[in-house]
Short mmCIF file of C-alpha atoms in Angstrom, two decimals:
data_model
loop_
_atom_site.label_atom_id
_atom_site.label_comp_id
_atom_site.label_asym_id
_atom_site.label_seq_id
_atom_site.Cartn_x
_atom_site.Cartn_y
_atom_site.Cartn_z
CA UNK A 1 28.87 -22.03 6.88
CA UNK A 2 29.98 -19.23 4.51
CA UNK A 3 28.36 -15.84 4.51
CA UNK A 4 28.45 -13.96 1.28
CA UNK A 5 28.39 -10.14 0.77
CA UNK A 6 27.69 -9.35 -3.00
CA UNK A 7 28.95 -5.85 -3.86
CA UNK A 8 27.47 -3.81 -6.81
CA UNK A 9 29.78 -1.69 -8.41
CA UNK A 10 29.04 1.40 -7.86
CA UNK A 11 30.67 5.21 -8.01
CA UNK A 12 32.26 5.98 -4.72
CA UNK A 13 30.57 8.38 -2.58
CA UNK A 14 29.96 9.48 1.01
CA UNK A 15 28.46 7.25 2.72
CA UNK A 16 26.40 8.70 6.04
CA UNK A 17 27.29 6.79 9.40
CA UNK A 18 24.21 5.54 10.24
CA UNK A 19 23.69 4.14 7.14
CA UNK A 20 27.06 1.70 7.67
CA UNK A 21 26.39 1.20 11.63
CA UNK A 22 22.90 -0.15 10.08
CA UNK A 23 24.83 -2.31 7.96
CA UNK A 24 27.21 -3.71 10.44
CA UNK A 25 24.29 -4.92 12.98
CA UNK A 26 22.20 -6.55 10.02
CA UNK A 27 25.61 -8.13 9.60
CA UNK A 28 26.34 -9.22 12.89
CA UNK A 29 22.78 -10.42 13.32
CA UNK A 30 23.16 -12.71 10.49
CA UNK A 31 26.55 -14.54 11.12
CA UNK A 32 26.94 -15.12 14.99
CA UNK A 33 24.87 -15.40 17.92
CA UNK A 34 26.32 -15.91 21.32
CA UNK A 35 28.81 -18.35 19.81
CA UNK A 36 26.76 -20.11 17.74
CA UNK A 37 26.01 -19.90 14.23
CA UNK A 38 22.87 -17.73 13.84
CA UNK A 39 21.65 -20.08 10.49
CA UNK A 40 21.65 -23.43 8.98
CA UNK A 41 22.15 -22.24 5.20
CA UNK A 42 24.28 -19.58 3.73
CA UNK A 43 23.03 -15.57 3.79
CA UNK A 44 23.93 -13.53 0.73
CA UNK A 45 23.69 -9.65 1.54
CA UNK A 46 23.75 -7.89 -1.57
CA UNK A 47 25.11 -4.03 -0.89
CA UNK A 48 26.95 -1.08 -2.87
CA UNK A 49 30.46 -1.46 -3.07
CA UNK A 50 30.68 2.13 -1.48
CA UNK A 51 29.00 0.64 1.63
CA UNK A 52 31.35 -2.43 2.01
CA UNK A 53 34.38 -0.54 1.41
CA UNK A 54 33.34 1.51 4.76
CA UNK A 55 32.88 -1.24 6.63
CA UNK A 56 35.18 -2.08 9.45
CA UNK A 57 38.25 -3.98 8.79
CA UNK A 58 37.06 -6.35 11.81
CA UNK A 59 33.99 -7.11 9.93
CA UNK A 60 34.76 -7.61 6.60
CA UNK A 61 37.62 -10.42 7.94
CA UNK A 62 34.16 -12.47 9.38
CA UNK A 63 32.57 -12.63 6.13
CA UNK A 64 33.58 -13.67 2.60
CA UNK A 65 33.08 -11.19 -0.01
CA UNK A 66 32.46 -11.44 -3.74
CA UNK A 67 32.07 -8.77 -6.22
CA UNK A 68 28.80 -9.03 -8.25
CA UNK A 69 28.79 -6.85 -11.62
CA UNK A 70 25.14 -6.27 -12.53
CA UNK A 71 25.89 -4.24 -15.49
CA UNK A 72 26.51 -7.28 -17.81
CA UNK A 73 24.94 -8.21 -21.21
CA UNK A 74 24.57 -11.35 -20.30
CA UNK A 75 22.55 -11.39 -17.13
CA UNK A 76 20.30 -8.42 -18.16
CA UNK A 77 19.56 -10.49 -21.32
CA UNK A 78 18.53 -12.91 -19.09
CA UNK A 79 16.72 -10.78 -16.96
CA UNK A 80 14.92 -9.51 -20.32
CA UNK A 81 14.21 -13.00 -21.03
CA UNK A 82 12.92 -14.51 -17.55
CA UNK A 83 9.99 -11.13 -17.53
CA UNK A 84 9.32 -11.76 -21.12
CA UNK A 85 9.38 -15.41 -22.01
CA UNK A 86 10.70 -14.38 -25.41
CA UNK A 87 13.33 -16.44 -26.70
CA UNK A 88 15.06 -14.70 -29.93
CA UNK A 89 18.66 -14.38 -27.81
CA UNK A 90 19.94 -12.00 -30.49
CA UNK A 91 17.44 -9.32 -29.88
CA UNK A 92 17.27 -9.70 -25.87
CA UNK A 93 21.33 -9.06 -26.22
CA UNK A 94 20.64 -6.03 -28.23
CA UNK A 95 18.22 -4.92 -26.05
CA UNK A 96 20.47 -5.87 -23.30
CA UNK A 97 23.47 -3.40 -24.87
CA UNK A 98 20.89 -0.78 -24.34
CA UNK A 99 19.81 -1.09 -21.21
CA UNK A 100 23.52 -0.59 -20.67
CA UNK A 101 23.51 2.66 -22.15
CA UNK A 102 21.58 4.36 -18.88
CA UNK A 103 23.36 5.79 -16.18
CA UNK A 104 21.62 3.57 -13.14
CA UNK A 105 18.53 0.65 -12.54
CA UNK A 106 19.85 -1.46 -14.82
CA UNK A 107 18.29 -4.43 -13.51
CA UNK A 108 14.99 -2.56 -12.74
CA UNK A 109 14.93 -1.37 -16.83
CA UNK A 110 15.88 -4.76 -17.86
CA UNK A 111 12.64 -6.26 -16.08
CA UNK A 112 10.54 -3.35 -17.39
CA UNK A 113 11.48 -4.00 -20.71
CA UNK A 114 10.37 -8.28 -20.25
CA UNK A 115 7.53 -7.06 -18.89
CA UNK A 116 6.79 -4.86 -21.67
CA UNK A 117 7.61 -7.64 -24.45
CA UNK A 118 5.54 -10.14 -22.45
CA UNK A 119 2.22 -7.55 -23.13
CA UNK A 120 3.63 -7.20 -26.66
CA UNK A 121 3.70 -10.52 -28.17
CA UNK A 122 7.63 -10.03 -28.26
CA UNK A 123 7.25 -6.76 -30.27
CA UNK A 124 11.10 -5.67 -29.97
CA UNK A 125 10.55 -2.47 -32.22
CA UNK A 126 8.57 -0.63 -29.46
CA UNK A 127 11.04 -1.51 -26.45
CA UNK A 128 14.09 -0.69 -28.25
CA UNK A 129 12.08 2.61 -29.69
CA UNK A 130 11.51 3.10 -25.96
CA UNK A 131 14.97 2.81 -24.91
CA UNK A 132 16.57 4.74 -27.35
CA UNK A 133 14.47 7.74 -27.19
CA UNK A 134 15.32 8.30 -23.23
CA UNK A 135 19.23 8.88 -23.65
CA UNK A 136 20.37 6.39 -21.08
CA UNK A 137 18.45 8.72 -18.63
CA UNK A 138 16.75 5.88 -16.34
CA UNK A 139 13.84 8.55 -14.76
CA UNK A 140 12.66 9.77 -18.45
CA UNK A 141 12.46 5.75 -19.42
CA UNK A 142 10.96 5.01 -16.38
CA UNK A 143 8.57 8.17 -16.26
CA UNK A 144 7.44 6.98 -20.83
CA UNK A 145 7.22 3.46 -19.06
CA UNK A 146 4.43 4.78 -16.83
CA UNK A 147 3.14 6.51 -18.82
CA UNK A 148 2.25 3.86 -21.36
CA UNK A 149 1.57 1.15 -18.54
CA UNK A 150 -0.83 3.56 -17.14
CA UNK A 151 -2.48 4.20 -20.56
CA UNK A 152 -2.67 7.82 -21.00
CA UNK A 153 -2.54 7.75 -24.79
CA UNK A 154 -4.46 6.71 -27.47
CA UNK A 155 -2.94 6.60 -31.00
CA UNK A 156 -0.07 8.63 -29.82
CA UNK A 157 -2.23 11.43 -28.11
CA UNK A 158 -2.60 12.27 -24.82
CA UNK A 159 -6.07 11.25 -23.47
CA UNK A 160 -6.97 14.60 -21.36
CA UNK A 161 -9.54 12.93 -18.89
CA UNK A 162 -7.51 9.99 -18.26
CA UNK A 163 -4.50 12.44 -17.53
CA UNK A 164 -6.45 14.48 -14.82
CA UNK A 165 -7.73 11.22 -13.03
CA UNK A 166 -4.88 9.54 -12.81
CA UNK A 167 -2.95 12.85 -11.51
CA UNK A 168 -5.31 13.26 -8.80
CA UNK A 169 -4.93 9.24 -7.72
CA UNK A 170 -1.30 9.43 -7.71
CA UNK A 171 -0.98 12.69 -5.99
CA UNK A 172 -3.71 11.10 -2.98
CA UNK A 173 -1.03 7.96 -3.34
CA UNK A 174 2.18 9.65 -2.77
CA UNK A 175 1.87 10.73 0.79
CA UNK A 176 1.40 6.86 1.76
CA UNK A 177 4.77 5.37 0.62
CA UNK A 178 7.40 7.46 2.70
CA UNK A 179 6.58 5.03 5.81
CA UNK A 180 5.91 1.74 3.93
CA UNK A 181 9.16 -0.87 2.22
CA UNK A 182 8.81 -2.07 -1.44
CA UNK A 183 6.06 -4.39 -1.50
CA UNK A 184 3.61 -3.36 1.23
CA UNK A 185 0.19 -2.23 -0.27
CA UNK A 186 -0.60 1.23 -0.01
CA UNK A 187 -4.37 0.74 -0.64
CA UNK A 188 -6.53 -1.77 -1.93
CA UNK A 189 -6.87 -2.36 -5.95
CA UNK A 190 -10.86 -1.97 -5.88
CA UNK A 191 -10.15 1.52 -4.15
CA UNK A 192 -8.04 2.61 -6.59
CA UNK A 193 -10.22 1.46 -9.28
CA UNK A 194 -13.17 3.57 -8.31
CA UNK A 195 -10.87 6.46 -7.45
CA UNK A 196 -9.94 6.67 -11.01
CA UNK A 197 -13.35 5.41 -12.37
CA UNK A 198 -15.10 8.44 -10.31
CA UNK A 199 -12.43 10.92 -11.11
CA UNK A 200 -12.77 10.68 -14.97
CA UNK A 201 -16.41 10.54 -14.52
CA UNK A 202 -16.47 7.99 -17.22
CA UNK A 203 -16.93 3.85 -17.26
CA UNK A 204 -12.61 3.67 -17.77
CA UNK A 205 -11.36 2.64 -15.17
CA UNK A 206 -8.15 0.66 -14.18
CA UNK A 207 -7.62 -3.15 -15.50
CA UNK A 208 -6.74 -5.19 -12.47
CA UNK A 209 -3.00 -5.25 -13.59
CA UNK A 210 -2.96 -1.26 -13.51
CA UNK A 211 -4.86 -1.00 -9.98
CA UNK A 212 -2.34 -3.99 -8.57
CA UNK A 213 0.65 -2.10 -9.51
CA UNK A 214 -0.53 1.25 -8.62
CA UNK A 215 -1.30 0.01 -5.11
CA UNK A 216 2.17 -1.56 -3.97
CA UNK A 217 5.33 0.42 -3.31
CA UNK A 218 7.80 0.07 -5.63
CA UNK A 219 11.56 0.21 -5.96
CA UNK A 220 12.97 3.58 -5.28
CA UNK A 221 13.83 4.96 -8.13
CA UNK A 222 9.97 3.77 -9.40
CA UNK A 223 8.85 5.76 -7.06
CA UNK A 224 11.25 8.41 -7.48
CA UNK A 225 9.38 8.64 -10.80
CA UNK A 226 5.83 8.66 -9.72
CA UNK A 227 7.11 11.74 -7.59
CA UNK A 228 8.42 13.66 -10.78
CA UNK A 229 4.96 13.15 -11.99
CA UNK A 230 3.16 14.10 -9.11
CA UNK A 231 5.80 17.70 -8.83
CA UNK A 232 4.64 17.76 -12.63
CA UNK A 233 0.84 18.07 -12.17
CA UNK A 234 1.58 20.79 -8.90
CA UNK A 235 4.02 23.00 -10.89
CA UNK A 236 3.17 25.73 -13.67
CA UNK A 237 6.75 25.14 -15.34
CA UNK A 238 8.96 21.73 -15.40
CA UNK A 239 12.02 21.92 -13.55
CA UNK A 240 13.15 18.50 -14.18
CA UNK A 241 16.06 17.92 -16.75
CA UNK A 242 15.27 18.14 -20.78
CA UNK A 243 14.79 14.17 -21.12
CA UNK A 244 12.32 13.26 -18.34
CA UNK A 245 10.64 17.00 -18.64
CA UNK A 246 9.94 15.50 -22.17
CA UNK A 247 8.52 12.64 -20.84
CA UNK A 248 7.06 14.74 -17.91
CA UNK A 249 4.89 17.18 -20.57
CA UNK A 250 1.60 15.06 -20.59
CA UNK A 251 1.11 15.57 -16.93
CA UNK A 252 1.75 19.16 -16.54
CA UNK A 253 -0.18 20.07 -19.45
CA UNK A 254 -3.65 17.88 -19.07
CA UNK A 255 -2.76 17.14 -15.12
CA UNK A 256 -2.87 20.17 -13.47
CA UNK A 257 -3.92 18.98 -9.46
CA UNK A 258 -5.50 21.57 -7.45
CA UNK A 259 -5.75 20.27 -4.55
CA UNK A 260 -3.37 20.13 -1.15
CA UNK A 261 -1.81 17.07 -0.24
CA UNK A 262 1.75 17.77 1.37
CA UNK A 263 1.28 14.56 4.07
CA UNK A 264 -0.68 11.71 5.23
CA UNK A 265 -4.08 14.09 6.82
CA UNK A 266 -4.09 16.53 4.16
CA UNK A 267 -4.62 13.26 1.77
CA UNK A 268 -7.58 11.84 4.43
CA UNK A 269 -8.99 15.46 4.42
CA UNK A 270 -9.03 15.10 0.43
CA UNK A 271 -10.65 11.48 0.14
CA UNK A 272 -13.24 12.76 2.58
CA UNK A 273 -14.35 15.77 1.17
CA UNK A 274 -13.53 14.57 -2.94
CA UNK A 275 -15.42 11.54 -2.62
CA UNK A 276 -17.43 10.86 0.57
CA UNK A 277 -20.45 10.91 -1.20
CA UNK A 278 -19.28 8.20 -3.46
CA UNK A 279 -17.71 6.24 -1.29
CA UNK A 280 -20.54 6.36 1.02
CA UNK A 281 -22.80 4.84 -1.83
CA UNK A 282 -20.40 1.65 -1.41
CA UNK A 283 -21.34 1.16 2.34
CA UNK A 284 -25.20 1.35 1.48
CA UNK A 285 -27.31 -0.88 1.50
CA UNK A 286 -24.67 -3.41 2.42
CA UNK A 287 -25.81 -7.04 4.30
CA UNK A 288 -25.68 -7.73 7.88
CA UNK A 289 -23.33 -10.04 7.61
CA UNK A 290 -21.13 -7.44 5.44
CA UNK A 291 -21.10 -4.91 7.83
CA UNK A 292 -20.24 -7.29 10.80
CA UNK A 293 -17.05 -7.78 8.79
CA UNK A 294 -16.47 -4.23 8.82
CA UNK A 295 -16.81 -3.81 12.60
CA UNK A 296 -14.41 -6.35 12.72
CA UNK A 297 -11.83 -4.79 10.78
CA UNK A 298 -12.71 -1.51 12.38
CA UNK A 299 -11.50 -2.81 16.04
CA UNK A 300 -8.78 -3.86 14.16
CA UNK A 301 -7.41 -0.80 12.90
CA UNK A 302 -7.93 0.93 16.14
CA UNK A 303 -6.45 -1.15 18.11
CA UNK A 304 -3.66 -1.07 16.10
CA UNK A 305 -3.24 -5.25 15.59
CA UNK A 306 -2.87 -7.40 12.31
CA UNK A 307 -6.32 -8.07 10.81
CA UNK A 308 -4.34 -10.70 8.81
CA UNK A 309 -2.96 -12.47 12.03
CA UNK A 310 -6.20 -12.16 13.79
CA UNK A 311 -7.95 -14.30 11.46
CA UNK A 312 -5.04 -16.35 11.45
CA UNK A 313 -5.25 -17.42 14.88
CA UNK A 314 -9.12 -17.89 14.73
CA UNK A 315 -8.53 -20.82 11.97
CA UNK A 316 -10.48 -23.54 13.57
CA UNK A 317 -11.60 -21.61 16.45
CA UNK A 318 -14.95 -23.37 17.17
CA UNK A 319 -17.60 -21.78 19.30
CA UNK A 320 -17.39 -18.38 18.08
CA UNK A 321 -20.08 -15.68 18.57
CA UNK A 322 -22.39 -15.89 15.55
CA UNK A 323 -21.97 -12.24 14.55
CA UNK A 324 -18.48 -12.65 14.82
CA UNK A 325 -18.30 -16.33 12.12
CA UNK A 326 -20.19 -14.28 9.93
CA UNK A 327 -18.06 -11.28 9.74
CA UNK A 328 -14.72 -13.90 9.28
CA UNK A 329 -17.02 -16.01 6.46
CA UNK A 330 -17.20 -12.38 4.21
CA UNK A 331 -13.62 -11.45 4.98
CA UNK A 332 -12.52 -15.30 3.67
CA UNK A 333 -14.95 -15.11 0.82
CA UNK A 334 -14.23 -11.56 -0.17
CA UNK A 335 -18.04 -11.13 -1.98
CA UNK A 336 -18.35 -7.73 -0.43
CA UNK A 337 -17.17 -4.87 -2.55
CA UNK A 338 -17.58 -2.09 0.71
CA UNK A 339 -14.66 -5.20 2.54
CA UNK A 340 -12.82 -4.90 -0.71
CA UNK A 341 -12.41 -1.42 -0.48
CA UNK A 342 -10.95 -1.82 2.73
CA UNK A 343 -8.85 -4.69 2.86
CA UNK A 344 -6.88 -7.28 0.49
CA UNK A 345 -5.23 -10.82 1.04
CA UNK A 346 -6.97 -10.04 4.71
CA UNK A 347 -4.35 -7.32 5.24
CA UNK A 348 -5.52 -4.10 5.63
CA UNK A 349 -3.02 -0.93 3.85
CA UNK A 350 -1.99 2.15 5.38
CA UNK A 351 -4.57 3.97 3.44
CA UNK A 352 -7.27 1.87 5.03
CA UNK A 353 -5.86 2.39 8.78
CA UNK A 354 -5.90 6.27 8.08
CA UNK A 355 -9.39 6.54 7.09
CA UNK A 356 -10.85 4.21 9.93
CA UNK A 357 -8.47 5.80 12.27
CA UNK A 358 -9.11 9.43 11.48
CA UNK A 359 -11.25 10.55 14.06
CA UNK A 360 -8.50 9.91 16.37
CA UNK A 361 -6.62 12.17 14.67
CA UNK A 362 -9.49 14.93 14.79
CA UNK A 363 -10.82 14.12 11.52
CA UNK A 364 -14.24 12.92 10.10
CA UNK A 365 -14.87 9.41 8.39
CA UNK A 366 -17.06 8.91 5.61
CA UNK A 367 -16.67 4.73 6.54
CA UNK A 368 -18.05 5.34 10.02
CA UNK A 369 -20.29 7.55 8.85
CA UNK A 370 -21.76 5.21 6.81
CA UNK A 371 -21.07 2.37 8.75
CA UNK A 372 -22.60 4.58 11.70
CA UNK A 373 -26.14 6.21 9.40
CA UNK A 374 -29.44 3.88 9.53
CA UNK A 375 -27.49 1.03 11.93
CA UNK A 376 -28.52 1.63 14.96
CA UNK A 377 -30.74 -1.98 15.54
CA UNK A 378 -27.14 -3.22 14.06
CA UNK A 379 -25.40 -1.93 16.85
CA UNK A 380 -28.23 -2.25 19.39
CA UNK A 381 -28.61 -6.21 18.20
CA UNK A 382 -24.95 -6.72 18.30
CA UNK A 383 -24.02 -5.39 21.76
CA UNK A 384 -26.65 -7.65 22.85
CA UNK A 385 -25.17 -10.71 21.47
CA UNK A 386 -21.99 -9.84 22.80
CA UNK A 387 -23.26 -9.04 26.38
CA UNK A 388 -25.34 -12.20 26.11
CA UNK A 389 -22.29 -14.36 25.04
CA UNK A 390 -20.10 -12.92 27.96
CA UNK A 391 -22.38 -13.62 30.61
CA UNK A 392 -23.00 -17.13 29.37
CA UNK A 393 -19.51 -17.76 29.12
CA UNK A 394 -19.46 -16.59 33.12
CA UNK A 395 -21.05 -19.59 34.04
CA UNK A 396 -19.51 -21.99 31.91
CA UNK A 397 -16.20 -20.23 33.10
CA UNK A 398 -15.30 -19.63 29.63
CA UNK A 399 -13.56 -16.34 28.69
CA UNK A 400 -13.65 -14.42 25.31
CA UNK A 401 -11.86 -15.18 22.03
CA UNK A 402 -9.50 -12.10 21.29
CA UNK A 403 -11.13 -11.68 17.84
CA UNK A 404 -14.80 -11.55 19.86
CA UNK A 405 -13.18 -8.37 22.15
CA UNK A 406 -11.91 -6.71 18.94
CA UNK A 407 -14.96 -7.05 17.44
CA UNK A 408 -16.71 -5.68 20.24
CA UNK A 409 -14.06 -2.73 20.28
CA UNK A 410 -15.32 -1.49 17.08
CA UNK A 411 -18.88 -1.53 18.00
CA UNK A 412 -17.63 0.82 20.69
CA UNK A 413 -15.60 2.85 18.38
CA UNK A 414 -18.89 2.90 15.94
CA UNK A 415 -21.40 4.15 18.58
CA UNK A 416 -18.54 6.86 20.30
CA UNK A 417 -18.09 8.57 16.61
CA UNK A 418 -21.63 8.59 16.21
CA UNK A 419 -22.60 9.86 19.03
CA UNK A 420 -19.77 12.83 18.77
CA UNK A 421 -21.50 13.53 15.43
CA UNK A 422 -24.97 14.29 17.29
CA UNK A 423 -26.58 11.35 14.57
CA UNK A 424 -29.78 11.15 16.54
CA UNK A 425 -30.61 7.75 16.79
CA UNK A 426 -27.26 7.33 19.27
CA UNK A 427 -27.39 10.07 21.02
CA UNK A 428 -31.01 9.62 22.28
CA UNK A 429 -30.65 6.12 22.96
CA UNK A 430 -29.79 6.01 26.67
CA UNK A 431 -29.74 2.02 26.86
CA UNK A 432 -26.61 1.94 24.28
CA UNK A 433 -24.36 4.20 25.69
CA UNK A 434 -23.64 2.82 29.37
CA UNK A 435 -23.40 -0.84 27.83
CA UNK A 436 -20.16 0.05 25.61
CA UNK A 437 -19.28 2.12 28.36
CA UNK A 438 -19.12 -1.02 30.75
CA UNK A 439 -15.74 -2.07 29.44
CA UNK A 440 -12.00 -0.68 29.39
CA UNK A 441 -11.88 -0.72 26.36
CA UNK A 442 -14.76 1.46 25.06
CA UNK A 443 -13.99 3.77 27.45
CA UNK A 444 -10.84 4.35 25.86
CA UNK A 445 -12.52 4.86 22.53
CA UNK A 446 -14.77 7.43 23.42
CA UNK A 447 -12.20 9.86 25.29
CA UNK A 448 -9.93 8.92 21.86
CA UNK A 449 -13.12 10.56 19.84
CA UNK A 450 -14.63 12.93 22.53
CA UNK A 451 -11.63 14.94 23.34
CA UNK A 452 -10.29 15.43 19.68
#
């Protein structure tokens, strides 16, 4: 077996030691394990040419090294074409020459610019227009790509409501991404969509292309990006560089965010207090059979386990508690816009975990508020199925499904917020109290809520 390590030519700089020693182990990991090859097929690890030249001599004699130039026509014409589906090879090359033209992210630029021909029709005129105006500085393209994925103009001017919504999403986003990789979802779409939709107080929302992107981490220097913007709307004069403060201009003019948000509780403070009332509409009213799925995902989050592999593992699990099928049948359907808020593709986002988590943290939650307001028979009906179920299963020696316990956890959780609240119904109701108080488990989840 041969093991690859693709350089990318890069300026030489300092490279900080735990950055190589991080390096050498993914290495090692990948090529040998007690004497035996660690894999059947051939690992490529792709890394800067000022990483593998600080590698140990040792190390680089176990693998075989090529050098990969990613700043070639040719493969970012390909790129270009692969994102875009356009086939006039003469303009992808030109386009190609000027993606070359940037000082870094060439291959990030080049699948910008597909993606931007793809939504054009193969218009070239605008991406090269694009291109050209930025100087080869890859933040100001990226920052006038944003800004016209994201939509804030209209005939070439700036579209002041649109502006100030979107300022206030993406400074409540940017918190979120500093513990997450490229890829994970920092919230659902549907959240973001209302976000936005309630912000500009108008019926604009996002498309679903706009709230998918805006709810995954990107690359860095994306992000790096969405940052300048955010500093933008915070700041009374740009201090970026003249290219991207150019691009910069529509944010801290129409943008200007008022609010706080320097980490991950100042942005659950925010969401509470900016839009509990809306958000609380979308837990209203909900069914049953809705709001068992909620529970569920509730004694998911705070018990800190993967909603995704939880439903996994109940995949033909037969003999379930009914309240429990019915909360798995509306997170497998997804027809319940208050889930959809919460979770996507059964995962559920850091976002999500915050706000369900929050009153661990000291902090109040408009979900279990809602969840928590006019439920009470819910919760009463529930705990009795669940007591029910586990005596029965007593005599027919039969223990509990882990998805039944987690369920049950966020009943506990539910009724131990409420009751710190003072909402009347659970604090007067004697009968509830010492029956989620019966098990490990909710006693953990009250002294988590009671003593914050």
């Amino acid at each position: 077996m041969v093991y690859e390590v693709g350089v990318v030519r890069k300026p030489k700089h300092h490279v900080h030691p735990g950055i190589i020693n991080m390096v050498e182990e993914m290495i090692n990991q990948a090529t040998i394990k007690t004497g035996e090859l660690q894999y059947r097929v051939p690992v490529i690890i792709i890394i800067p040419k000022a990483i593998y030249d600080s590698l140990s001599e040792e190390l680089k004699r176990s693998v075989k090294s090529i050098e990969l130039n990613l700043s070639n026509e040719e493969f970012l014409a390909a790129v270009i074409k692969a994102y875009s589906g356009c086939s006039d090879e003469t303009a992808l090359r030109s386009l190609a020459s000027e993606v070359l033209k940037f000082n870094e992210g060439y291959t990030l630029i080049a699948r910008l610019v597909g993606e931007e021909l793809r939504r054009s029709n193969c218009l070239v005129s605008d991406a090269q227009a694009m291109l050209k105006k930025t100087h080869g500085d890859a933040s100001a393209f990226l920052i006038h790509w944003i800004n016209d994925y994201l939509g804030i103009f209209e005939r070439g001017k700036p579209i002041p409501n649109r502006i100030r919504a979107l300022a206030e999403v993406l400074a409540v986003r940017e918190p979120f991404k500093a513990d997450l990789s490229p890829g994970d979802y920092i919230a659902t779409p549907y959240f973001m969509d209302r976000l936005v939709y309630w912000t500009s107080n108008s019926s604009e929302g996002l498309s679903d292309e706009q709230a998918n992107w805006l709810v995954v981490k990107h690359e860095d220097l994306l992000e790096d990006a969405i940052t300048m913007i955010v500093k933008a709307t915070k700041e009374t004069k740009a201090t970026e560089p003249e290219c991207p403060s150019k691009a910069l201009e529509p944010w801290s003019e129409y943008g200007k965010f008022k609010g706080e948000i320097n980490n991950v509780n100042d942005a659950i403070k925010y969401i509470n207090e900016r839009y509990s009332k809306e958000l609380g509409e979308e837990f209203k009213n909900i069914s049953s059979d809705c709001w068992n799925a909620l529970i569920l995902v509730l004694g998911s989050a705070w018990i800190a386990y993967s909603l995704e592999e939880i439903i996994e593992y109940s995949e033909g699990v037969t003999g379930l508690m009914p309240i429990v099928n019915s909360a798995l049948k509306v997170i497998r359907n997804g027809d319940c816009n208050a889930v959809r808020l919460l979770i996507i593709n059964n995962k559920m986002p850091l976002l999500t975990w915050e706000l369900l988590y929050a009153p661990a943290m000291g902090l109040s939650s408009f979900v279990l508020d809602a969840l928590a307001e006019g439920r009470i028979n819910h919760v009463r009906n529930a705990f009795n199925e669940f007591i029910n179920a586990v005596e029965e299963g007593r005599k027919k020696n039969r223990g509990l499904y882990p998805i039944e316990g987690i369920y049950a956890f966020g009943l506990a959780v539910l009724t131990a917020y409420a009751d710190k609240r003072g909402i009347k119904e659970y604090a007067s109701d004697d009968g509830l109290r010492p029956r989620h108080l019966r098990s490990p488990l909710g006693r953990y989840s009250i002294l988590r809520i009671q003593f914050r």
